[in-house]
mmCIF file of C-alpha atoms and ligand atoms in Angstrom:
data_model
loop_
_atom_site.group_PDB
_atom_site.id
_atom_site.type_symbol
_atom_site.label_atom_id
_atom_site.label_comp_id
_atom_site.label_asym_id
_atom_site.label_seq_id
_atom_site.Cartn_x
_atom_site.Cartn_y
_atom_site.Cartn_z
ATOM 1 C CA MET A 15 -17.881 5.875 -21.698
ATOM 2 C CA LYS A 16 -16.711 2.326 -21.235
ATOM 3 C CA LEU A 17 -13.967 2.517 -18.600
ATOM 4 C CA ILE A 18 -11.717 -0.383 -17.648
ATOM 5 C CA ILE A 19 -10.435 -0.102 -14.087
ATOM 6 C CA VAL A 20 -7.348 -2.183 -13.355
ATOM 7 C CA ALA A 21 -6.301 -3.633 -10.001
ATOM 8 C CA GLY A 22 -3.583 -6.181 -9.389
ATOM 9 C CA ALA A 23 -1.925 -6.092 -6.005
ATOM 10 C CA ARG A 24 -3.030 -5.571 -2.410
ATOM 11 C CA PRO A 25 -2.390 -1.811 -2.186
ATOM 12 C CA ASN A 26 -4.578 -1.293 -5.276
ATOM 13 C CA PHE A 27 -7.726 -2.725 -3.739
ATOM 14 C CA MET A 28 -8.405 0.002 -1.167
ATOM 15 C CA LYS A 29 -7.880 2.581 -3.935
ATOM 16 C CA ILE A 30 -10.352 1.115 -6.422
ATOM 17 C CA ALA A 31 -13.041 0.296 -3.827
ATOM 18 C CA PRO A 32 -14.378 3.862 -3.359
ATOM 19 C CA LEU A 33 -14.181 4.463 -7.099
ATOM 20 C CA MET A 34 -16.191 1.326 -7.918
ATOM 21 C CA HIS A 35 -18.815 2.417 -5.365
ATOM 22 C CA ALA A 36 -19.012 5.952 -6.767
ATOM 23 C CA LEU A 37 -19.433 4.582 -10.306
ATOM 24 C CA LYS A 38 -22.108 2.030 -9.403
ATOM 25 C CA GLY A 39 -25.172 2.559 -11.603
ATOM 26 C CA HIS A 40 -23.601 5.633 -13.248
ATOM 27 C CA LYS A 41 -25.690 6.848 -16.201
ATOM 28 C CA THR A 42 -22.890 7.489 -18.687
ATOM 29 C CA ILE A 43 -19.816 5.667 -17.389
ATOM 30 C CA GLN A 44 -19.750 1.879 -17.533
ATOM 31 C CA ALA A 45 -16.992 0.548 -15.284
ATOM 32 C CA VAL A 46 -15.413 -2.804 -16.152
ATOM 33 C CA LEU A 47 -13.159 -4.197 -13.427
ATOM 34 C CA VAL A 48 -10.068 -6.162 -14.447
ATOM 35 C CA HIS A 49 -8.002 -7.992 -11.804
ATOM 36 C CA THR A 50 -4.605 -8.994 -13.175
ATOM 37 C CA GLY A 51 -4.131 -11.648 -10.496
ATOM 38 C CA GLN A 52 -0.686 -10.289 -9.502
ATOM 39 C CA HIS A 53 -1.819 -10.946 -5.931
ATOM 40 C CA TYR A 54 -4.051 -13.977 -5.832
ATOM 41 C CA ASP A 55 -4.492 -15.603 -2.460
ATOM 42 C CA VAL A 56 -7.296 -14.940 -0.003
ATOM 43 C CA LYS A 57 -5.063 -13.082 2.428
ATOM 44 C CA MET A 58 -3.513 -10.793 -0.187
ATOM 45 C CA SER A 59 -6.576 -10.327 -2.391
ATOM 46 C CA GLY A 60 -9.880 -12.152 -1.773
ATOM 47 C CA GLN A 61 -10.588 -10.825 1.718
ATOM 48 C CA PHE A 62 -10.142 -7.209 0.562
ATOM 49 C CA PHE A 63 -12.812 -7.666 -2.098
ATOM 50 C CA GLU A 64 -15.158 -9.094 0.496
ATOM 51 C CA GLU A 65 -14.539 -6.549 3.257
ATOM 52 C CA LEU A 66 -14.511 -3.512 0.993
ATOM 53 C CA ASN A 67 -17.514 -4.754 -0.915
ATOM 54 C CA ILE A 68 -15.721 -4.550 -4.254
ATOM 55 C CA PRO A 69 -17.719 -6.276 -7.001
ATOM 56 C CA THR A 70 -16.262 -9.521 -8.351
ATOM 57 C CA PRO A 71 -13.918 -8.548 -11.203
ATOM 58 C CA ASP A 72 -15.462 -8.840 -14.653
ATOM 59 C CA ILE A 73 -12.191 -10.369 -15.817
ATOM 60 C CA ASN A 74 -9.316 -11.994 -13.899
ATOM 61 C CA LEU A 75 -6.077 -12.495 -15.821
ATOM 62 C CA GLU A 76 -4.731 -14.830 -13.107
ATOM 63 C CA VAL A 77 -1.095 -14.056 -13.868
ATOM 64 C CA GLY A 78 0.225 -15.035 -10.415
ATOM 65 C CA SER A 79 3.775 -14.588 -9.139
ATOM 66 C CA ALA A 80 6.809 -14.638 -11.421
ATOM 67 C CA SER A 81 9.901 -12.556 -12.145
ATOM 68 C CA HIS A 82 9.209 -8.928 -13.020
ATOM 69 C CA ALA A 83 9.680 -9.484 -16.759
ATOM 70 C CA VAL A 84 7.542 -12.623 -16.883
ATOM 71 C CA GLN A 85 4.800 -11.155 -14.694
ATOM 72 C CA THR A 86 4.713 -7.919 -16.693
ATOM 73 C CA ALA A 87 4.678 -9.829 -19.994
ATOM 74 C CA ARG A 88 1.828 -12.092 -18.844
ATOM 75 C CA ILE A 89 -0.234 -9.100 -17.782
ATOM 76 C CA MET A 90 0.393 -7.361 -21.110
ATOM 77 C CA GLU A 91 -0.540 -10.419 -23.126
ATOM 78 C CA GLY A 92 -3.756 -10.986 -21.191
ATOM 79 C CA PHE A 93 -4.715 -7.321 -21.066
ATOM 80 C CA GLU A 94 -4.260 -6.820 -24.804
ATOM 81 C CA LYS A 95 -6.884 -9.513 -25.431
ATOM 82 C CA VAL A 96 -9.203 -7.828 -22.939
ATOM 83 C CA CYS A 97 -8.872 -4.491 -24.724
ATOM 84 C CA ILE A 98 -9.425 -6.078 -28.141
ATOM 85 C CA ASP A 99 -12.629 -7.748 -26.904
ATOM 86 C CA ALA A 100 -14.011 -5.022 -24.658
ATOM 87 C CA LYS A 101 -13.039 -1.999 -26.800
ATOM 88 C CA PRO A 102 -12.900 0.421 -23.864
ATOM 89 C CA ASP A 103 -12.867 4.186 -24.341
ATOM 90 C CA ALA A 104 -10.461 4.588 -21.452
ATOM 91 C CA VAL A 105 -8.345 2.588 -19.002
ATOM 92 C CA LEU A 106 -7.768 3.749 -15.435
ATOM 93 C CA VAL A 107 -4.808 2.363 -13.488
ATOM 94 C CA VAL A 108 -3.853 3.060 -9.885
ATOM 95 C CA GLY A 109 -0.611 3.117 -7.908
ATOM 96 C CA ASP A 110 2.799 1.858 -8.971
ATOM 97 C CA VAL A 111 2.764 -1.927 -9.179
ATOM 98 C CA ASN A 112 3.705 -4.060 -12.184
ATOM 99 C CA SER A 113 0.030 -4.259 -13.203
ATOM 100 C CA THR A 114 -0.116 -0.441 -13.368
ATOM 101 C CA ALA A 115 2.740 -0.069 -15.840
ATOM 102 C CA ALA A 116 1.903 -3.175 -17.893
ATOM 103 C CA CYS A 117 -1.725 -2.201 -18.572
ATOM 104 C CA THR A 118 -0.839 1.421 -19.343
ATOM 105 C CA LEU A 119 1.695 0.270 -21.915
ATOM 106 C CA VAL A 120 -0.863 -1.972 -23.617
ATOM 107 C CA ALA A 121 -3.702 0.585 -23.665
ATOM 108 C CA SER A 122 -1.500 3.443 -24.748
ATOM 109 C CA LYS A 123 -0.173 1.534 -27.792
ATOM 110 C CA MET A 124 -3.741 0.648 -28.766
ATOM 111 C CA GLY A 125 -4.657 4.329 -28.768
ATOM 112 C CA ILE A 126 -6.928 3.996 -25.723
ATOM 113 C CA LYS A 127 -7.045 6.955 -23.355
ATOM 114 C CA THR A 128 -5.088 6.153 -20.172
ATOM 115 C CA ILE A 129 -5.748 7.668 -16.772
ATOM 116 C CA HIS A 130 -3.277 7.255 -13.923
ATOM 117 C CA TYR A 131 -4.530 7.735 -10.377
ATOM 118 C CA GLU A 132 -1.615 8.467 -7.998
ATOM 119 C CA ALA A 133 0.425 10.003 -10.789
ATOM 120 C CA GLY A 134 3.518 12.100 -10.174
ATOM 121 C CA LEU A 135 4.847 10.437 -7.017
ATOM 122 C CA ARG A 136 8.634 10.158 -7.216
ATOM 123 C CA SER A 137 11.141 8.643 -4.807
ATOM 124 C CA ASN A 138 13.907 9.485 -7.296
ATOM 125 C CA ASP A 139 15.301 6.067 -6.484
ATOM 126 C CA ARG A 140 15.432 3.830 -9.529
ATOM 127 C CA THR A 141 16.530 0.824 -7.509
ATOM 128 C CA MET A 142 12.863 0.515 -6.458
ATOM 129 C CA PRO A 143 10.779 -1.444 -8.990
ATOM 130 C CA GLU A 144 7.837 0.822 -8.133
ATOM 131 C CA GLU A 145 9.781 3.926 -9.227
ATOM 132 C CA ILE A 146 10.364 2.402 -12.670
ATOM 133 C CA ASN A 147 6.642 1.598 -12.864
ATOM 134 C CA ARG A 148 5.760 5.213 -11.926
ATOM 135 C CA LEU A 149 8.099 6.691 -14.529
ATOM 136 C CA VAL A 150 6.916 4.374 -17.302
ATOM 137 C CA THR A 151 3.235 4.910 -16.480
ATOM 138 C CA ASP A 152 3.491 8.694 -16.316
ATOM 139 C CA ALA A 153 5.607 8.949 -19.461
ATOM 140 C CA ILE A 154 2.712 7.629 -21.562
ATOM 141 C CA SER A 155 -0.521 8.385 -19.658
ATOM 142 C CA ASP A 156 -3.045 10.932 -20.949
ATOM 143 C CA VAL A 157 -4.707 12.040 -17.704
ATOM 144 C CA PHE A 158 -2.926 12.435 -14.362
ATOM 145 C CA ILE A 159 -4.847 12.314 -11.099
ATOM 146 C CA THR A 160 -2.641 13.220 -8.159
ATOM 147 C CA THR A 161 -2.866 12.964 -4.384
ATOM 148 C CA SER A 162 -0.713 15.930 -3.374
ATOM 149 C CA VAL A 163 0.869 19.112 -4.725
ATOM 150 C CA ASP A 164 4.421 17.742 -4.861
ATOM 151 C CA ALA A 165 3.180 15.192 -7.417
ATOM 152 C CA ASP A 166 1.842 18.036 -9.573
ATOM 153 C CA GLU A 167 5.225 19.752 -9.405
ATOM 154 C CA ASN A 168 7.023 16.549 -10.431
ATOM 155 C CA LEU A 169 4.756 16.148 -13.441
ATOM 156 C CA LEU A 170 5.185 19.772 -14.496
ATOM 157 C CA LYS A 171 8.979 19.300 -14.306
ATOM 158 C CA GLU A 172 8.542 16.336 -16.652
ATOM 159 C CA ASN A 173 6.734 18.602 -19.124
ATOM 160 C CA ILE A 174 3.221 17.308 -18.535
ATOM 161 C CA SER A 175 0.862 20.162 -19.332
ATOM 162 C CA THR A 176 -1.120 21.572 -16.482
ATOM 163 C CA GLU A 177 -4.578 20.932 -17.989
ATOM 164 C CA LYS A 178 -3.920 17.179 -17.864
ATOM 165 C CA ILE A 179 -3.202 17.197 -14.110
ATOM 166 C CA PHE A 180 -5.967 16.958 -11.490
ATOM 167 C CA MET A 181 -5.076 17.090 -7.794
ATOM 168 C CA LEU A 182 -8.113 15.428 -6.244
ATOM 169 C CA GLY A 183 -6.909 13.882 -2.982
ATOM 170 C CA ASN A 184 -6.414 10.382 -1.741
ATOM 171 C CA LEU A 185 -8.619 7.362 -2.488
ATOM 172 C CA MET A 186 -6.911 5.307 0.203
ATOM 173 C CA ILE A 187 -8.159 7.871 2.718
ATOM 174 C CA ASP A 188 -11.668 7.544 1.229
ATOM 175 C CA SER A 189 -11.548 3.867 2.189
ATOM 176 C CA LEU A 190 -10.179 4.710 5.617
ATOM 177 C CA VAL A 191 -12.837 7.341 6.343
ATOM 178 C CA ALA A 192 -15.621 5.033 5.133
ATOM 179 C CA ASN A 193 -14.482 2.047 7.189
ATOM 180 C CA LEU A 194 -12.752 3.339 10.323
ATOM 181 C CA ALA A 195 -15.711 3.069 12.715
ATOM 182 C CA LYS A 196 -16.552 -0.441 11.517
ATOM 183 C CA ALA A 197 -12.870 -1.424 11.610
ATOM 184 C CA GLU A 198 -12.594 -0.327 15.226
ATOM 185 C CA SER A 199 -15.246 -2.842 16.246
ATOM 186 C CA THR A 200 -13.404 -5.859 14.804
ATOM 187 C CA GLU A 201 -11.986 -8.458 17.157
ATOM 188 C CA MET A 202 -8.318 -7.918 17.982
ATOM 189 C CA LYS A 203 -7.294 -11.513 18.414
ATOM 190 C CA PHE A 204 -4.656 -13.038 16.150
ATOM 191 C CA LYS A 205 -3.075 -16.383 15.647
ATOM 192 C CA LEU A 206 0.708 -16.236 15.835
ATOM 193 C CA LEU A 207 2.361 -17.320 12.612
ATOM 194 C CA ASN A 208 3.400 -20.998 12.758
ATOM 195 C CA LYS A 209 2.163 -21.424 16.325
ATOM 196 C CA GLU A 210 -0.949 -22.595 18.103
ATOM 197 C CA LYS A 211 -0.905 -19.579 20.411
ATOM 198 C CA THR A 212 -3.115 -16.525 19.873
ATOM 199 C CA ILE A 213 -2.560 -12.983 21.109
ATOM 200 C CA GLU A 214 -5.143 -10.333 21.820
ATOM 201 C CA PHE A 215 -5.815 -6.748 22.836
ATOM 202 C CA GLY A 216 -6.072 -6.261 26.564
ATOM 203 C CA THR A 217 -3.942 -9.238 27.571
ATOM 204 C CA ASP A 218 -0.826 -9.568 25.394
ATOM 205 C CA PHE A 219 -0.744 -5.988 24.187
ATOM 206 C CA MET A 220 -2.684 -2.947 25.335
ATOM 207 C CA PRO A 221 -4.331 -0.340 23.095
ATOM 208 C CA GLN A 222 -1.943 2.630 22.595
ATOM 209 C CA GLN A 223 0.928 0.648 24.097
ATOM 210 C CA TYR A 224 2.304 -1.278 21.170
ATOM 211 C CA GLY A 225 3.861 -0.616 17.789
ATOM 212 C CA VAL A 226 2.574 -1.997 14.492
ATOM 213 C CA MET A 227 5.182 -3.066 12.031
ATOM 214 C CA THR A 228 5.285 -3.927 8.315
ATOM 215 C CA PHE A 229 8.333 -4.646 6.168
ATOM 216 C CA HIS A 230 8.378 -6.065 2.659
ATOM 217 C CA ARG A 231 10.563 -3.848 0.407
ATOM 218 C CA PRO A 232 13.129 -5.893 -1.502
ATOM 219 C CA GLY A 233 15.774 -3.351 -0.378
ATOM 220 C CA ASN A 234 15.137 -4.265 3.281
ATOM 221 C CA VAL A 235 14.123 -7.916 3.255
ATOM 222 C CA ASP A 236 15.725 -9.634 0.244
ATOM 223 C CA ASP A 237 19.264 -9.289 1.543
ATOM 224 C CA LYS A 238 20.320 -11.673 4.337
ATOM 225 C CA GLU A 239 22.554 -9.176 6.115
ATOM 226 C CA SER A 240 19.987 -6.397 6.108
ATOM 227 C CA LEU A 241 17.103 -8.656 7.210
ATOM 228 C CA THR A 242 19.225 -10.185 9.994
ATOM 229 C CA LYS A 243 20.128 -6.715 11.240
ATOM 230 C CA LEU A 244 16.463 -5.740 11.139
ATOM 231 C CA VAL A 245 15.390 -8.797 13.149
ATOM 232 C CA HIS A 246 17.943 -7.906 15.869
ATOM 233 C CA LEU A 247 16.659 -4.324 15.955
ATOM 234 C CA TRP A 248 12.997 -5.391 16.064
ATOM 235 C CA GLY A 249 13.873 -7.788 18.878
ATOM 236 C CA GLU A 250 15.608 -5.075 20.914
ATOM 237 C CA ILE A 251 12.679 -2.700 20.502
ATOM 238 C CA SER A 252 10.166 -5.413 21.387
ATOM 239 C CA GLU A 253 11.843 -5.740 24.777
ATOM 240 C CA LYS A 254 10.693 -2.179 25.504
ATOM 241 C CA VAL A 255 7.318 -2.199 23.740
ATOM 242 C CA PRO A 256 5.318 -5.040 22.122
ATOM 243 C CA LEU A 257 5.556 -5.098 18.314
ATOM 244 C CA VAL A 258 2.789 -6.631 16.203
ATOM 245 C CA PHE A 259 3.857 -7.577 12.682
ATOM 246 C CA PRO A 260 1.421 -8.946 10.064
ATOM 247 C CA VAL A 261 4.075 -10.561 7.881
ATOM 248 C CA HIS A 262 4.069 -10.105 4.108
ATOM 249 C CA PRO A 263 4.678 -13.353 2.134
ATOM 250 C CA ARG A 264 7.919 -11.973 0.649
ATOM 251 C CA THR A 265 9.312 -11.276 4.133
ATOM 252 C CA TYR A 266 8.089 -14.603 5.487
ATOM 253 C CA LYS A 267 9.793 -16.530 2.695
ATOM 254 C CA ASN A 268 13.086 -14.757 3.326
ATOM 255 C CA ILE A 269 12.902 -15.304 7.093
ATOM 256 C CA GLN A 270 12.696 -19.047 6.409
ATOM 257 C CA LEU A 271 15.331 -18.933 3.671
ATOM 258 C CA PHE A 272 17.838 -17.101 5.873
ATOM 259 C CA GLY A 273 17.064 -19.283 8.940
ATOM 260 C CA LEU A 274 15.912 -16.384 11.138
ATOM 261 C CA GLN A 275 12.826 -17.967 12.718
ATOM 262 C CA GLU A 276 14.644 -19.183 15.816
ATOM 263 C CA LEU A 277 16.065 -15.757 16.528
ATOM 264 C CA ILE A 278 12.589 -14.251 16.150
ATOM 265 C CA ASP A 279 11.108 -16.825 18.522
ATOM 266 C CA SER A 280 13.614 -15.819 21.205
ATOM 267 C CA TYR A 281 11.912 -12.429 21.585
ATOM 268 C CA HIS A 282 8.675 -12.794 23.522
ATOM 269 C CA GLN A 283 6.993 -9.537 22.618
ATOM 270 C CA LEU A 284 7.811 -9.714 18.903
ATOM 271 C CA TYR A 285 4.491 -10.951 17.586
ATOM 272 C CA PHE A 286 4.543 -12.241 14.001
ATOM 273 C CA ILE A 287 1.032 -12.821 12.676
ATOM 274 C CA GLU A 288 -0.493 -13.629 9.273
ATOM 275 C CA PRO A 289 -1.244 -10.806 6.823
ATOM 276 C CA LEU A 290 -4.456 -9.160 8.052
ATOM 277 C CA GLY A 291 -7.571 -8.175 6.206
ATOM 278 C CA TYR A 292 -8.292 -4.473 5.760
ATOM 279 C CA MET A 293 -10.575 -3.979 8.766
ATOM 280 C CA GLN A 294 -8.367 -5.656 11.335
ATOM 281 C CA PHE A 295 -5.275 -3.975 9.958
ATOM 282 C CA ILE A 296 -6.831 -0.519 10.178
ATOM 283 C CA HIS A 297 -7.981 -1.302 13.709
ATOM 284 C CA LEU A 298 -4.480 -2.428 14.651
ATOM 285 C CA VAL A 299 -2.959 0.782 13.255
ATOM 286 C CA SER A 300 -5.585 3.139 14.650
ATOM 287 C CA ARG A 301 -5.006 2.000 18.260
ATOM 288 C CA SER A 302 -1.225 1.759 17.987
ATOM 289 C CA MET A 303 1.321 4.041 19.578
ATOM 290 C CA PHE A 304 3.400 4.154 16.394
ATOM 291 C CA ALA A 305 4.065 2.400 13.111
ATOM 292 C CA LEU A 306 7.461 1.122 11.998
ATOM 293 C CA THR A 307 7.368 0.394 8.286
ATOM 294 C CA ASP A 308 8.762 0.489 4.772
ATOM 295 C CA SER A 309 5.319 0.570 3.119
ATOM 296 C CA GLY A 310 3.890 3.451 1.096
ATOM 297 C CA GLY A 311 0.245 3.193 2.107
ATOM 298 C CA ILE A 312 0.900 3.107 5.848
ATOM 299 C CA GLN A 313 2.746 6.422 5.641
ATOM 300 C CA GLU A 314 -0.523 7.892 4.331
ATOM 301 C CA GLU A 315 -2.885 6.129 6.727
ATOM 302 C CA THR A 316 -0.844 7.152 9.789
ATOM 303 C CA THR A 317 -0.719 10.729 8.530
ATOM 304 C CA TYR A 318 -4.515 10.810 8.388
ATOM 305 C CA LEU A 319 -4.763 9.165 11.829
ATOM 306 C CA ASN A 320 -1.979 11.440 13.174
ATOM 307 C CA ILE A 321 -0.018 8.514 14.573
ATOM 308 C CA PRO A 322 3.796 8.757 14.509
ATOM 309 C CA CYS A 323 5.205 6.702 11.653
ATOM 310 C CA LEU A 324 8.869 5.719 11.332
ATOM 311 C CA THR A 325 9.660 4.808 7.739
ATOM 312 C CA VAL A 326 12.891 2.863 7.357
ATOM 313 C CA ARG A 327 13.843 4.023 3.892
ATOM 314 C CA PRO A 328 16.329 6.534 2.481
ATOM 315 C CA ASN A 329 13.549 8.312 0.557
ATOM 316 C CA THR A 330 9.804 8.483 0.090
ATOM 317 C CA GLU A 331 7.623 9.120 -2.940
ATOM 318 C CA ARG A 332 5.108 10.539 -0.455
ATOM 319 C CA PRO A 333 6.991 13.548 1.012
ATOM 320 C CA VAL A 334 3.732 15.259 2.000
ATOM 321 C CA THR A 335 3.484 12.718 4.830
ATOM 322 C CA VAL A 336 6.805 14.053 6.145
ATOM 323 C CA TRP A 337 6.428 17.816 5.697
ATOM 324 C CA GLU A 338 2.762 17.868 6.680
ATOM 325 C CA GLY A 339 2.024 14.539 8.316
ATOM 326 C CA SER A 340 3.351 12.438 11.185
ATOM 327 C CA ASN A 341 5.904 10.484 9.147
ATOM 328 C CA THR A 342 9.700 10.506 9.648
ATOM 329 C CA LEU A 343 12.259 8.867 7.362
ATOM 330 C CA ILE A 344 14.915 7.068 9.371
ATOM 331 C CA LYS A 345 18.000 4.923 8.868
ATOM 332 C CA LEU A 346 18.373 1.434 10.332
ATOM 333 C CA ASP A 347 20.658 2.607 13.132
ATOM 334 C CA GLU A 348 18.223 5.353 14.135
ATOM 335 C CA ILE A 349 15.312 2.995 14.838
ATOM 336 C CA ALA A 350 16.023 2.455 18.555
ATOM 337 C CA ALA A 351 16.465 6.179 19.366
ATOM 338 C CA GLU A 352 13.391 7.198 17.339
ATOM 339 C CA VAL A 353 11.202 4.582 19.032
ATOM 340 C CA GLN A 354 12.506 5.760 22.412
ATOM 341 C CA ARG A 355 11.532 9.331 21.510
ATOM 342 C CA ILE A 356 7.979 8.123 20.872
ATOM 343 C CA LEU A 357 7.916 6.100 24.120
ATOM 344 C CA ASP A 358 9.004 9.291 25.916
ATOM 345 C CA GLY A 359 5.924 11.029 24.542
ATOM 346 C CA ASN A 360 7.729 13.089 21.893
ATOM 347 C CA GLY A 361 6.472 11.382 18.735
ATOM 348 C CA LYS A 362 5.874 13.499 15.649
ATOM 349 C CA THR A 363 2.387 14.816 14.997
ATOM 350 C CA GLY A 364 1.124 16.629 11.922
ATOM 351 C CA THR A 365 -1.839 17.849 9.905
ATOM 352 C CA THR A 366 -3.928 16.301 7.144
ATOM 353 C CA PRO A 367 -3.005 17.139 3.535
ATOM 354 C CA ARG A 368 -5.508 18.924 1.342
ATOM 355 C CA TYR A 369 -8.367 16.802 -0.011
ATOM 356 C CA TRP A 370 -7.534 13.782 2.152
ATOM 357 C CA ASP A 371 -11.116 13.956 3.325
ATOM 358 C CA GLY A 372 -13.050 10.918 2.118
ATOM 359 C CA ASP A 373 -14.534 12.588 -0.983
ATOM 360 C CA THR A 374 -11.847 11.905 -3.573
ATOM 361 C CA ALA A 375 -13.844 9.296 -5.506
ATOM 362 C CA VAL A 376 -16.678 11.776 -6.034
ATOM 363 C CA ARG A 377 -14.213 14.366 -7.365
ATOM 364 C CA ILE A 378 -12.642 11.773 -9.682
ATOM 365 C CA VAL A 379 -16.028 10.793 -11.122
ATOM 366 C CA LYS A 380 -16.698 14.476 -11.931
ATOM 367 C CA VAL A 381 -13.418 14.669 -13.845
ATOM 368 C CA LEU A 382 -14.162 11.380 -15.652
ATOM 369 C CA GLU A 383 -17.527 12.802 -16.725
ATOM 370 C CA SER A 384 -15.748 15.748 -18.310
ATOM 371 C CA LEU A 385 -13.292 13.681 -20.404
HETATM 372 C C1 UD1 B 418 4.004 -5.832 -4.830
HETATM 373 C C2 UD1 B 418 4.289 -4.461 -5.436
HETATM 374 C C3 UD1 B 418 4.602 -3.464 -4.331
HETATM 375 C C4 UD1 B 418 3.508 -3.444 -3.273
HETATM 376 C C5 UD1 B 418 3.314 -4.863 -2.749
HETATM 377 C C6 UD1 B 418 2.242 -4.951 -1.688
HETATM 378 C C7 UD1 B 418 5.358 -4.478 -7.655
HETATM 379 C C8 UD1 B 418 6.636 -4.288 -8.365
HETATM 380 N N1 UD1 B 418 5.444 -4.505 -6.308
HETATM 381 O O1 UD1 B 418 5.201 -6.297 -4.239
HETATM 382 O O2 UD1 B 418 4.698 -2.178 -4.900
HETATM 383 O O3 UD1 B 418 3.877 -2.593 -2.211
HETATM 384 O O4 UD1 B 418 2.964 -5.690 -3.863
HETATM 385 O O5 UD1 B 418 2.105 -6.229 -1.234
HETATM 386 O O6 UD1 B 418 4.338 -4.605 -8.289
HETATM 387 N N2 UD1 B 418 2.693 -13.820 -2.860
HETATM 388 C C9 UD1 B 418 1.818 -14.640 -2.173
HETATM 389 N N3 UD1 B 418 0.478 -14.427 -2.345
HETATM 390 C C10 UD1 B 418 -0.006 -13.461 -3.165
HETATM 391 C C11 UD1 B 418 0.900 -12.635 -3.838
HETATM 392 C C12 UD1 B 418 2.250 -12.836 -3.681
HETATM 393 O O7 UD1 B 418 2.214 -15.515 -1.444
HETATM 394 O O8 UD1 B 418 -1.228 -13.322 -3.279
HETATM 395 C C13 UD1 B 418 4.141 -14.040 -2.732
HETATM 396 C C14 UD1 B 418 4.720 -14.417 -4.081
HETATM 397 O O9 UD1 B 418 4.980 -15.752 -4.141
HETATM 398 C C15 UD1 B 418 5.962 -13.568 -4.246
HETATM 399 C C16 UD1 B 418 5.929 -12.595 -3.080
HETATM 400 O O10 UD1 B 418 4.750 -12.808 -2.342
HETATM 401 O O11 UD1 B 418 7.136 -14.294 -4.202
HETATM 402 C C17 UD1 B 418 5.995 -11.189 -3.586
HETATM 403 O O12 UD1 B 418 4.876 -10.893 -4.435
HETATM 404 P P1 UD1 B 418 4.979 -9.858 -5.682
HETATM 405 O O13 UD1 B 418 3.624 -9.585 -6.184
HETATM 406 O O14 UD1 B 418 6.005 -10.355 -6.632
HETATM 407 O O15 UD1 B 418 5.603 -8.543 -5.100
HETATM 408 P P2 UD1 B 418 5.358 -7.805 -3.740
HETATM 409 O O16 UD1 B 418 6.609 -7.901 -2.959
HETATM 410 O O17 UD1 B 418 4.094 -8.262 -3.069
#
């Protein structure tokens, strides 16, 4: 079987890495890796390939940043040519980014079997671009690989037949399990964004005595009022406990656009640093007291690590991290009280969902062999 595996944006890379390793030298499945180029710079893409030992993509569509329609169209145009040339038997997409939906649409119309890893997740919030990508991808995929039982239930409700659904666990946790020990030996010294100063473990912030923060959802950071309110809240919290924030380019751009840098600089324990590579980021999370985030992946990683996670969103497509894991959904005005609860030693703990054990890629390869 000739199988094209698609990756486009940062959260895709830690999902495809274990799969590429498990398929290396496979006797009957030939994996062809296509990078759409949705994320393109070293910090958002290149360093993940290096650290996770992902082979150089066979093809890079180099689509770059653009509006949703333009980016999606560019990916479709480039990917159609790839499919015409490569004639794959199947295309495997992961996650919920624009690359996921665009490539599924192309392959499906060409009659190529499509496999969606991380199928069935639903936030039921169509204001999120990712939710539209999930719905589109799952409406036309042929094989559905899921990470948790709620995803299976969502797919069944959408009339997907049960024999097409495979609950096999979480590839992101495969990457975490494989790399945690190595990650925890990386140097914890970071250059502050826009400054000459560096900060490091042991002097500026102590292991287990800081929070790690990530925010990049359009719903939180694209609106001036909401981002300004967030900066004030982060600042207030940082006066009680240091906050380390590897800043996503979308958030960084908006901070500059809305003139918020000066306000940020007035808080001395609010540490804004460049986006981190995988190893340093995992290290930063694994030794943190809590995470404060709007990301999807971090909800899963903290659940595995059993570190309290406060997710500032009205909903999550990953509810298993709430009912089983250490994740809590909170509103903006609950941040301060929830952080205080953690500082008082009452942070939420949980258990690990089924099959989040580091062996998901092996299970996926078995299913691929049977297709
Ligand atoms: C995308 C995904 C989101 C995922 C996130 C992780 C969609 C709809 N969204 O959102 O699900 O959680 O990636 O990061 O697919 N930029 C750079 N360097 C890069 C890539 C982007 O500086 O390598 C800048 C771009 O100029 C752009 C901004 O970051 O303006 C946002 O990038 P984009 O890929 O449009 O969306 P994300 O917000 O990253």
